mmCIF file of N, CA and C in Angstrom:
data_model
loop_
_atom_site.group_PDB
_atom_site.id
_atom_site.type_symbol
_atom_site.label_atom_id
_atom_site.label_comp_id
_atom_site.label_asym_id
_atom_site.label_seq_id
_atom_site.Cartn_x
_atom_site.Cartn_y
_atom_site.Cartn_z
ATOM 1 N N LEU A 1 11.838 5.323 1.994
ATOM 2 C CA LEU A 1 10.795 5.076 1.185
ATOM 3 C C LEU A 1 10.140 3.803 1.495
ATOM 4 N N GLU A 2 10.845 2.856 1.532
ATOM 5 C CA GLU A 2 10.252 1.507 2.042
ATOM 6 C C GLU A 2 9.327 1.784 3.073
ATOM 7 N N ARG A 3 9.930 2.422 4.189
ATOM 8 C CA ARG A 3 9.241 2.584 5.554
ATOM 9 C C ARG A 3 7.897 3.355 4.917
ATOM 10 N N TYR A 4 7.667 4.139 4.094
ATOM 11 C CA TYR A 4 6.556 4.803 3.769
ATOM 12 C C TYR A 4 5.548 3.808 3.048
ATOM 13 N N LEU A 5 6.373 3.059 2.471
ATOM 14 C CA LEU A 5 5.193 1.813 1.554
ATOM 15 C C LEU A 5 4.697 0.893 2.197
ATOM 16 N N GLU A 6 5.403 0.610 3.281
ATOM 17 C CA GLU A 6 5.060 -0.668 3.853
ATOM 18 C C GLU A 6 3.398 -0.766 4.454
ATOM 19 N N LYS A 7 2.998 0.199 4.779
ATOM 20 C CA LYS A 7 1.500 0.003 5.182
ATOM 21 C C LYS A 7 0.597 -0.428 3.966
ATOM 22 N N PHE A 8 1.013 -0.075 2.618
ATOM 23 C CA PHE A 8 0.143 -0.348 1.673
ATOM 24 C C PHE A 8 0.292 -1.653 1.102
ATOM 25 N N GLY A 9 1.224 -2.159 1.588
ATOM 26 C CA GLY A 9 1.819 -3.681 1.158
ATOM 27 C C GLY A 9 3.131 -4.282 1.201
ATOM 28 N N ASP A 10 3.323 -5.187 0.808
ATOM 29 C CA ASP A 10 4.770 -5.971 0.946
ATOM 30 C C ASP A 10 5.588 -5.157 -0.064
ATOM 31 N N CYS A 11 6.669 -4.975 0.281
ATOM 32 C CA CYS A 11 8.072 -4.064 -0.143
ATOM 33 C C CYS A 11 9.215 -5.114 -0.317
ATOM 34 N N HIS A 12 9.640 -5.043 -1.709
ATOM 35 C CA HIS A 12 10.998 -5.892 -1.993
ATOM 36 C C HIS A 12 11.684 -4.469 -2.501
ATOM 37 N N VAL A 13 13.073 -4.886 -2.215
ATOM 38 C CA VAL A 13 14.131 -3.744 -2.596
ATOM 39 C C VAL A 13 15.095 -4.518 -3.725
ATOM 40 N N ALA A 14 15.512 -3.923 -4.495
ATOM 41 C CA ALA A 14 16.800 -4.426 -5.300
ATOM 42 C C ALA A 14 17.420 -3.164 -5.543
ATOM 43 N N ASP A 15 18.816 -3.806 -5.540
ATOM 44 C CA ASP A 15 20.077 -2.518 -5.637
ATOM 45 C C ASP A 15 20.468 -2.102 -7.146
ATOM 46 N N SER A 16 19.721 -2.796 -8.135
ATOM 47 C CA SER A 16 20.078 -2.408 -9.025
ATOM 48 C C SER A 16 18.807 -2.820 -10.373
ATOM 49 N N GLY A 17 18.840 -1.762 -11.391
ATOM 50 C CA GLY A 17 17.491 -2.403 -12.448
ATOM 51 C C GLY A 17 17.480 -3.674 -12.791
ATOM 52 N N LEU A 18 19.102 -4.486 -13.008
ATOM 53 C CA LEU A 18 18.766 -5.708 -13.587
ATOM 54 C C LEU A 18 18.343 -6.528 -12.316
ATOM 55 N N LYS A 19 18.541 -6.526 -11.376
ATOM 56 C CA LYS A 19 18.380 -7.316 -9.964
ATOM 57 C C LYS A 19 16.460 -6.923 -10.131
ATOM 58 N N GLY A 20 15.891 -5.766 -9.774
ATOM 59 C CA GLY A 20 14.652 -5.342 -9.945
ATOM 60 C C GLY A 20 13.686 -6.326 -11.143
ATOM 61 N N LEU A 21 14.492 -6.278 -12.684
ATOM 62 C CA LEU A 21 13.857 -6.845 -13.415
ATOM 63 C C LEU A 21 13.831 -8.686 -13.132
ATOM 64 N N ASP A 22 14.955 -8.908 -12.385
ATOM 65 C CA ASP A 22 14.366 -10.140 -12.340
ATOM 66 C C ASP A 22 13.180 -10.725 -11.350
ATOM 67 N N ILE A 23 13.428 -9.765 -10.181
ATOM 68 C CA ILE A 23 12.422 -9.799 -9.283
ATOM 69 C C ILE A 23 10.952 -9.894 -9.971
ATOM 70 N N VAL A 24 10.840 -8.873 -10.481
ATOM 71 C CA VAL A 24 9.466 -8.833 -11.610
ATOM 72 C C VAL A 24 9.075 -9.810 -12.647
ATOM 73 N N ARG A 25 10.058 -10.363 -13.169
ATOM 74 C CA ARG A 25 9.853 -11.453 -14.336
ATOM 75 C C ARG A 25 9.377 -12.665 -12.943
ATOM 76 N N LYS A 26 10.208 -13.239 -12.104
ATOM 77 C CA LYS A 26 9.900 -14.098 -11.101
ATOM 78 C C LYS A 26 8.767 -13.895 -10.617
ATOM 79 N N ALA A 27 7.898 -12.787 -10.208
ATOM 80 C CA ALA A 27 6.451 -12.677 -9.711
ATOM 81 C C ALA A 27 5.683 -12.650 -10.861
ATOM 82 N N LEU A 28 6.012 -12.322 -11.798
ATOM 83 C CA LEU A 28 5.056 -12.743 -12.981
ATOM 84 C C LEU A 28 4.776 -14.173 -13.301
ATOM 85 N N MET A 29 6.034 -14.955 -13.277
ATOM 86 C CA MET A 29 6.027 -16.189 -13.457
ATOM 87 C C MET A 29 5.322 -16.893 -12.679
ATOM 88 N N ASP A 30 5.373 -16.515 -11.269
ATOM 89 C CA ASP A 30 4.777 -17.288 -9.859
ATOM 90 C C ASP A 30 3.230 -16.579 -9.934
ATOM 91 N N GLY A 31 2.911 -15.907 -11.042
ATOM 92 C CA GLY A 31 1.052 -15.445 -11.214
ATOM 93 C C GLY A 31 0.955 -14.420 -9.972
ATOM 94 N N GLU A 32 2.073 -13.896 -9.409
ATOM 95 C CA GLU A 32 2.020 -12.561 -8.094
ATOM 96 C C GLU A 32 2.573 -11.628 -8.669
ATOM 97 N N PRO A 33 1.827 -10.981 -9.966
ATOM 98 C CA PRO A 33 2.590 -9.486 -10.439
ATOM 99 C C PRO A 33 2.603 -8.284 -9.413
ATOM 100 N N TYR A 34 3.504 -7.702 -9.522
ATOM 101 C CA TYR A 34 3.495 -6.218 -8.785
ATOM 102 C C TYR A 34 2.742 -5.562 -9.369
ATOM 103 N N ARG A 35 2.025 -4.657 -8.459
ATOM 104 C CA ARG A 35 1.344 -3.538 -8.750
ATOM 105 C C ARG A 35 1.656 -2.154 -9.018
ATOM 106 N N ALA A 36 2.935 -1.882 -8.340
ATOM 107 C CA ALA A 36 3.993 -0.857 -8.568
ATOM 108 C C ALA A 36 5.388 -1.496 -8.458
ATOM 109 N N VAL A 37 6.027 -0.409 -9.400
ATOM 110 C CA VAL A 37 7.582 -0.734 -8.950
ATOM 111 C C VAL A 37 7.942 0.802 -8.589
ATOM 112 N N PHE A 38 8.701 1.412 -7.541
ATOM 113 C CA PHE A 38 9.407 2.883 -7.503
ATOM 114 C C PHE A 38 10.853 2.358 -7.697
ATOM 115 N N MET A 39 11.285 3.070 -8.951
ATOM 116 C CA MET A 39 12.704 3.294 -9.575
ATOM 117 C C MET A 39 13.446 4.542 -9.295
ATOM 118 N N ASP A 40 14.574 4.490 -8.717
ATOM 119 C CA ASP A 40 15.491 6.026 -8.839
ATOM 120 C C ASP A 40 15.940 6.015 -10.030
ATOM 121 N N ILE A 41 16.192 7.136 -10.918
ATOM 122 C CA ILE A 41 16.778 7.888 -11.893
ATOM 123 C C ILE A 41 18.086 6.896 -11.533
ATOM 124 N N LEU A 42 18.878 7.429 -10.929
ATOM 125 C CA LEU A 42 20.023 7.016 -10.874
ATOM 126 C C LEU A 42 20.406 5.990 -10.150
ATOM 127 N N MET A 43 20.629 4.597 -11.039
ATOM 128 C CA MET A 43 20.311 3.333 -10.452
ATOM 129 C C MET A 43 21.894 2.659 -11.115
ATOM 130 N N PRO A 44 22.731 2.097 -10.330
ATOM 131 C CA PRO A 44 23.708 1.018 -10.798
ATOM 132 C C PRO A 44 23.630 0.276 -12.175
ATOM 133 N N GLY A 45 24.631 0.374 -13.187
ATOM 134 C CA GLY A 45 24.066 -0.480 -14.363
ATOM 135 C C GLY A 45 23.390 -0.047 -15.508
ATOM 136 N N MET A 46 22.129 -0.370 -15.619
ATOM 137 C CA MET A 46 21.407 0.144 -16.551
ATOM 138 C C MET A 46 20.628 1.295 -15.486
ATOM 139 N N ASP A 47 20.454 2.519 -16.641
ATOM 140 C CA ASP A 47 19.648 3.507 -16.359
ATOM 141 C C ASP A 47 18.262 3.306 -16.426
ATOM 142 N N VAL A 48 17.579 4.155 -15.519
ATOM 143 C CA VAL A 48 16.191 3.949 -15.097
ATOM 144 C C VAL A 48 15.057 3.687 -16.809
ATOM 145 N N GLN A 49 15.585 4.757 -17.660
ATOM 146 C CA GLN A 49 14.869 4.402 -18.886
ATOM 147 C C GLN A 49 15.059 3.078 -19.903
ATOM 148 N N GLU A 50 16.126 2.723 -19.693
ATOM 149 C CA GLU A 50 16.384 1.422 -20.181
ATOM 150 C C GLU A 50 16.038 0.352 -19.206
ATOM 151 N N THR A 51 15.656 0.242 -17.900
ATOM 152 C CA THR A 51 15.205 -0.590 -17.045
ATOM 153 C C THR A 51 13.512 -0.572 -17.315
ATOM 154 N N VAL A 52 12.951 0.318 -17.561
ATOM 155 C CA VAL A 52 11.829 0.466 -17.575
ATOM 156 C C VAL A 52 11.402 -0.200 -19.011
ATOM 157 N N GLN A 53 12.092 0.444 -20.274
ATOM 158 C CA GLN A 53 11.961 -0.447 -21.305
ATOM 159 C C GLN A 53 12.094 -1.928 -21.379
ATOM 160 N N HIS A 54 13.344 -2.591 -20.564
ATOM 161 C CA HIS A 54 13.104 -3.935 -20.248
ATOM 162 C C HIS A 54 11.838 -4.406 -19.818
ATOM 163 N N LEU A 55 11.390 -3.658 -18.954
ATOM 164 C CA LEU A 55 10.349 -3.946 -18.022
ATOM 165 C C LEU A 55 9.149 -4.333 -18.934
ATOM 166 N N ARG A 56 8.785 -3.174 -19.796
ATOM 167 C CA ARG A 56 7.790 -3.376 -20.671
ATOM 168 C C ARG A 56 7.899 -4.543 -21.597
ATOM 169 N N ASP A 57 9.347 -4.816 -21.788
ATOM 170 C CA ASP A 57 9.626 -5.445 -23.204
ATOM 171 C C ASP A 57 8.976 -7.345 -22.034
ATOM 172 N N ILE A 58 9.167 -7.322 -21.126
ATOM 173 C CA ILE A 58 9.200 -8.557 -19.899
ATOM 174 C C ILE A 58 7.691 -8.767 -19.966
ATOM 175 N N GLU A 59 6.995 -7.560 -20.090
ATOM 176 C CA GLU A 59 5.515 -7.907 -19.773
ATOM 177 C C GLU A 59 4.802 -8.329 -21.250
ATOM 178 N N GLU A 60 5.461 -7.573 -22.220
ATOM 179 C CA GLU A 60 4.697 -8.131 -23.659
ATOM 180 C C GLU A 60 4.953 -9.558 -23.949
ATOM 181 N N LYS A 61 6.355 -9.836 -23.477
ATOM 182 C CA LYS A 61 6.491 -11.162 -23.960
ATOM 183 C C LYS A 61 5.695 -12.182 -22.888
ATOM 184 N N MET A 62 5.704 -11.691 -21.969
ATOM 185 C CA MET A 62 4.737 -12.469 -21.096
ATOM 186 C C MET A 62 3.013 -12.385 -21.104
ATOM 187 N N SER A 63 2.665 -11.569 -22.248
ATOM 188 C CA SER A 63 1.323 -11.487 -22.525
ATOM 189 C C SER A 63 0.515 -10.760 -21.402
ATOM 190 N N VAL A 64 1.295 -9.945 -20.721
ATOM 191 C CA VAL A 64 0.468 -8.775 -19.862
ATOM 192 C C VAL A 64 -0.550 -7.964 -20.455
ATOM 193 N N PRO A 65 -1.694 -7.779 -20.396
ATOM 194 C CA PRO A 65 -2.359 -7.176 -21.056
ATOM 195 C C PRO A 65 -1.822 -5.480 -20.380
ATOM 196 N N VAL A 66 -1.871 -4.357 -21.198
ATOM 197 C CA VAL A 66 -1.598 -3.017 -21.173
ATOM 198 C C VAL A 66 -2.367 -2.552 -19.730
ATOM 199 N N THR A 67 -3.457 -2.620 -19.499
ATOM 200 C CA THR A 67 -4.325 -2.272 -18.593
ATOM 201 C C THR A 67 -3.910 -3.071 -17.190
ATOM 202 N N GLU A 68 -3.002 -4.064 -17.052
ATOM 203 C CA GLU A 68 -2.654 -4.659 -16.187
ATOM 204 C C GLU A 68 -1.204 -4.832 -15.763
ATOM 205 N N ALA A 69 -0.341 -3.891 -16.771
ATOM 206 C CA ALA A 69 0.861 -3.560 -16.466
ATOM 207 C C ALA A 69 1.323 -2.947 -15.379
ATOM 208 N N VAL A 70 2.474 -3.419 -14.499
ATOM 209 C CA VAL A 70 2.843 -2.557 -13.305
ATOM 210 C C VAL A 70 2.901 -1.114 -13.927
ATOM 211 N N LYS A 71 2.698 -0.489 -12.715
ATOM 212 C CA LYS A 71 2.604 1.014 -12.647
ATOM 213 C C LYS A 71 4.269 1.280 -12.253
ATOM 214 N N VAL A 72 4.830 1.929 -12.741
ATOM 215 C CA VAL A 72 6.167 2.582 -12.436
ATOM 216 C C VAL A 72 6.116 4.221 -11.972
ATOM 217 N N VAL A 73 6.668 4.423 -10.615
ATOM 218 C CA VAL A 73 7.031 5.328 -10.130
ATOM 219 C C VAL A 73 8.234 5.753 -9.996
ATOM 220 N N MET A 74 8.782 6.934 -10.526
ATOM 221 C CA MET A 74 9.992 7.204 -10.873
ATOM 222 C C MET A 74 10.285 8.152 -9.534
ATOM 223 N N ALA A 75 11.065 7.788 -8.544
ATOM 224 C CA ALA A 75 11.618 8.086 -7.465
ATOM 225 C C ALA A 75 13.335 8.719 -7.869
ATOM 226 N N THR A 76 13.265 9.992 -7.497
ATOM 227 C CA THR A 76 14.664 10.674 -7.844
ATOM 228 C C THR A 76 14.885 11.909 -7.184
ATOM 229 N N ALA A 77 16.093 12.467 -7.163
ATOM 230 C CA ALA A 77 16.334 13.659 -6.339
ATOM 231 C C ALA A 77 16.227 14.932 -7.981
ATOM 232 N N LEU A 78 16.276 14.496 -8.965
ATOM 233 C CA LEU A 78 16.297 15.035 -10.190
ATOM 234 C C LEU A 78 15.008 15.660 -10.295
ATOM 235 N N ASP A 79 14.730 17.055 -10.191
ATOM 236 C CA ASP A 79 12.965 17.512 -10.613
ATOM 237 C C ASP A 79 13.432 18.603 -11.827
ATOM 238 N N ASP A 80 13.814 17.975 -12.969
ATOM 239 C CA ASP A 80 13.767 18.813 -14.100
ATOM 240 C C ASP A 80 12.964 18.568 -15.072
ATOM 241 N N SER A 81 12.626 19.710 -16.270
ATOM 242 C CA SER A 81 11.395 19.275 -16.930
ATOM 243 C C SER A 81 11.837 17.973 -18.289
ATOM 244 N N LYS A 82 13.150 17.892 -18.149
ATOM 245 C CA LYS A 82 13.584 16.675 -19.359
ATOM 246 C C LYS A 82 13.197 15.450 -18.908
ATOM 247 N N ASN A 83 13.724 15.150 -17.639
ATOM 248 C CA ASN A 83 13.516 13.752 -16.959
ATOM 249 C C ASN A 83 11.932 13.583 -16.755
ATOM 250 N N VAL A 84 11.371 14.752 -16.401
ATOM 251 C CA VAL A 84 9.782 14.437 -16.075
ATOM 252 C C VAL A 84 9.168 13.851 -17.388
ATOM 253 N N ARG A 85 9.581 14.525 -18.597
ATOM 254 C CA ARG A 85 8.745 14.496 -19.672
ATOM 255 C C ARG A 85 9.263 13.123 -20.367
ATOM 256 N N GLU A 86 10.439 12.680 -20.200
ATOM 257 C CA GLU A 86 11.103 11.461 -20.622
ATOM 258 C C GLU A 86 10.356 10.230 -20.021
ATOM 259 N N ALA A 87 10.198 10.549 -18.595
ATOM 260 C CA ALA A 87 9.444 9.430 -17.592
ATOM 261 C C ALA A 87 8.510 9.437 -18.053
ATOM 262 N N PHE A 88 7.424 10.118 -18.360
ATOM 263 C CA PHE A 88 5.838 10.072 -18.463
ATOM 264 C C PHE A 88 5.571 9.490 -19.765
ATOM 265 N N PHE A 89 6.321 10.183 -21.043
ATOM 266 C CA PHE A 89 6.150 10.082 -22.086
ATOM 267 C C PHE A 89 6.697 8.923 -22.772
ATOM 268 N N LYS A 90 7.882 8.562 -22.586
ATOM 269 C CA LYS A 90 8.652 7.777 -23.447
ATOM 270 C C LYS A 90 8.733 6.323 -22.454
ATOM 271 N N ASN A 91 8.418 6.460 -21.014
ATOM 272 C CA ASN A 91 8.358 5.035 -20.524
ATOM 273 C C ASN A 91 6.983 4.613 -19.820
ATOM 274 N N GLN A 92 6.045 5.319 -20.004
ATOM 275 C CA GLN A 92 4.671 5.448 -19.475
ATOM 276 C C GLN A 92 5.062 4.963 -17.729
ATOM 277 N N VAL A 93 5.604 6.025 -17.512
ATOM 278 C CA VAL A 93 5.582 6.125 -16.055
ATOM 279 C C VAL A 93 4.138 6.796 -15.648
ATOM 280 N N ALA A 94 3.681 6.262 -14.194
ATOM 281 C CA ALA A 94 2.651 6.357 -13.639
ATOM 282 C C ALA A 94 2.609 7.615 -12.838
ATOM 283 N N ALA A 95 3.944 8.175 -12.032
ATOM 284 C CA ALA A 95 4.068 8.987 -11.362
ATOM 285 C C ALA A 95 5.376 9.395 -10.983
ATOM 286 N N TYR A 96 5.795 10.685 -10.460
ATOM 287 C CA TYR A 96 7.164 11.016 -10.523
ATOM 288 C C TYR A 96 7.129 11.703 -8.703
ATOM 289 N N LEU A 97 8.232 11.201 -8.135
ATOM 290 C CA LEU A 97 8.283 11.505 -7.019
ATOM 291 C C LEU A 97 9.638 11.996 -6.233
ATOM 292 N N THR A 98 9.766 13.013 -6.033
ATOM 293 C CA THR A 98 11.247 13.928 -5.873
ATOM 294 C C THR A 98 11.474 13.516 -4.287
ATOM 295 N N LYS A 99 13.039 13.270 -4.069
ATOM 296 C CA LYS A 99 13.472 13.506 -2.512
ATOM 297 C C LYS A 99 13.444 15.249 -2.128
ATOM 298 N N PRO A 100 13.562 15.201 -1.050
ATOM 299 C CA PRO A 100 13.444 14.246 0.174
ATOM 300 C C PRO A 100 11.950 13.540 0.073
ATOM 301 N N TYR A 101 11.734 12.379 0.233
ATOM 302 C CA TYR A 101 10.572 11.551 0.503
ATOM 303 C C TYR A 101 10.203 12.181 1.584
ATOM 304 N N SER A 102 8.632 12.116 1.664
ATOM 305 C CA SER A 102 7.815 12.153 3.165
ATOM 306 C C SER A 102 6.481 11.469 2.945
ATOM 307 N N LYS A 103 5.928 11.411 3.739
ATOM 308 C CA LYS A 103 4.369 10.342 3.912
ATOM 309 C C LYS A 103 3.793 11.029 2.860
ATOM 310 N N ASP A 104 3.823 12.609 2.682
ATOM 311 C CA ASP A 104 2.460 13.087 1.981
ATOM 312 C C ASP A 104 2.948 12.931 0.518
ATOM 313 N N LYS A 105 4.249 13.280 0.221
ATOM 314 C CA LYS A 105 4.498 12.891 -1.162
ATOM 315 C C LYS A 105 4.271 11.406 -1.335
ATOM 316 N N VAL A 106 4.520 10.623 -0.736
ATOM 317 C CA VAL A 106 4.557 9.285 -1.173
ATOM 318 C C VAL A 106 3.149 8.743 -1.681
ATOM 319 N N GLU A 107 2.505 9.196 -0.510
ATOM 320 C CA GLU A 107 0.914 9.283 -1.133
ATOM 321 C C GLU A 107 0.185 9.668 -1.833
ATOM 322 N N LYS A 108 0.766 10.893 -2.383
ATOM 323 C CA LYS A 108 0.196 11.588 -3.456
ATOM 324 C C LYS A 108 0.538 10.962 -4.990
ATOM 325 N N ALA A 109 1.955 10.637 -4.860
ATOM 326 C CA ALA A 109 2.326 9.633 -5.763
ATOM 327 C C ALA A 109 1.645 8.372 -6.076
ATOM 328 N N LEU A 110 1.260 7.612 -5.079
ATOM 329 C CA LEU A 110 0.203 6.455 -5.305
ATOM 330 C C LEU A 110 -0.962 7.074 -5.334
ATOM 331 N N LEU A 111 -1.570 8.259 -5.091
ATOM 332 C CA LEU A 111 -3.020 8.603 -5.742
ATOM 333 C C LEU A 111 -2.850 8.715 -7.016
ATOM 334 N N ASN A 112 -1.714 9.578 -7.527
ATOM 335 C CA ASN A 112 -1.557 9.822 -8.919
ATOM 336 C C ASN A 112 -1.411 8.758 -9.795
ATOM 337 N N ALA A 113 -0.662 7.527 -9.261
ATOM 338 C CA ALA A 113 -0.793 6.122 -10.062
ATOM 339 C C ALA A 113 -1.979 5.699 -10.153
ATOM 340 N N GLU A 114 -2.844 5.846 -9.208
ATOM 341 C CA GLU A 114 -4.224 5.543 -9.181
ATOM 342 C C GLU A 114 -3.727 4.154 -8.733
ATOM 343 N N LEU A 115 -3.034 3.855 -7.657
ATOM 344 C CA LEU A 115 -2.787 2.827 -6.822
ATOM 345 C C LEU A 115 -3.522 2.846 -5.410
ATOM 346 N N ILE A 116 -4.090 3.907 -5.158
ATOM 347 C CA ILE A 116 -4.715 4.065 -3.709
ATOM 348 C C ILE A 116 -6.038 5.186 -4.159
#
């Protein structure tokens, strides 16, 4: 996934939701917010639904306007309607990307999220 995304900008990888939240928080504090965050549904520690909720809480506490909120792309092997519904409606996810990844799938997710 990182290889496909590199051509669109700098990519940073976190191995858990908690570490990802720390990276996003620091970027916001440094005035260099991320435009997109790709998260796997199956992460160690916090699940993705909880991680996205914490992400939105961080943005709210830091007065990030909704129009400037980071766009979340759910990346997963799970392609069932329950996870898709929860991702889009509960957590304001901009796109849903299923494995195996391909250049075309990644670009489609970026288009769906209005990132390219």
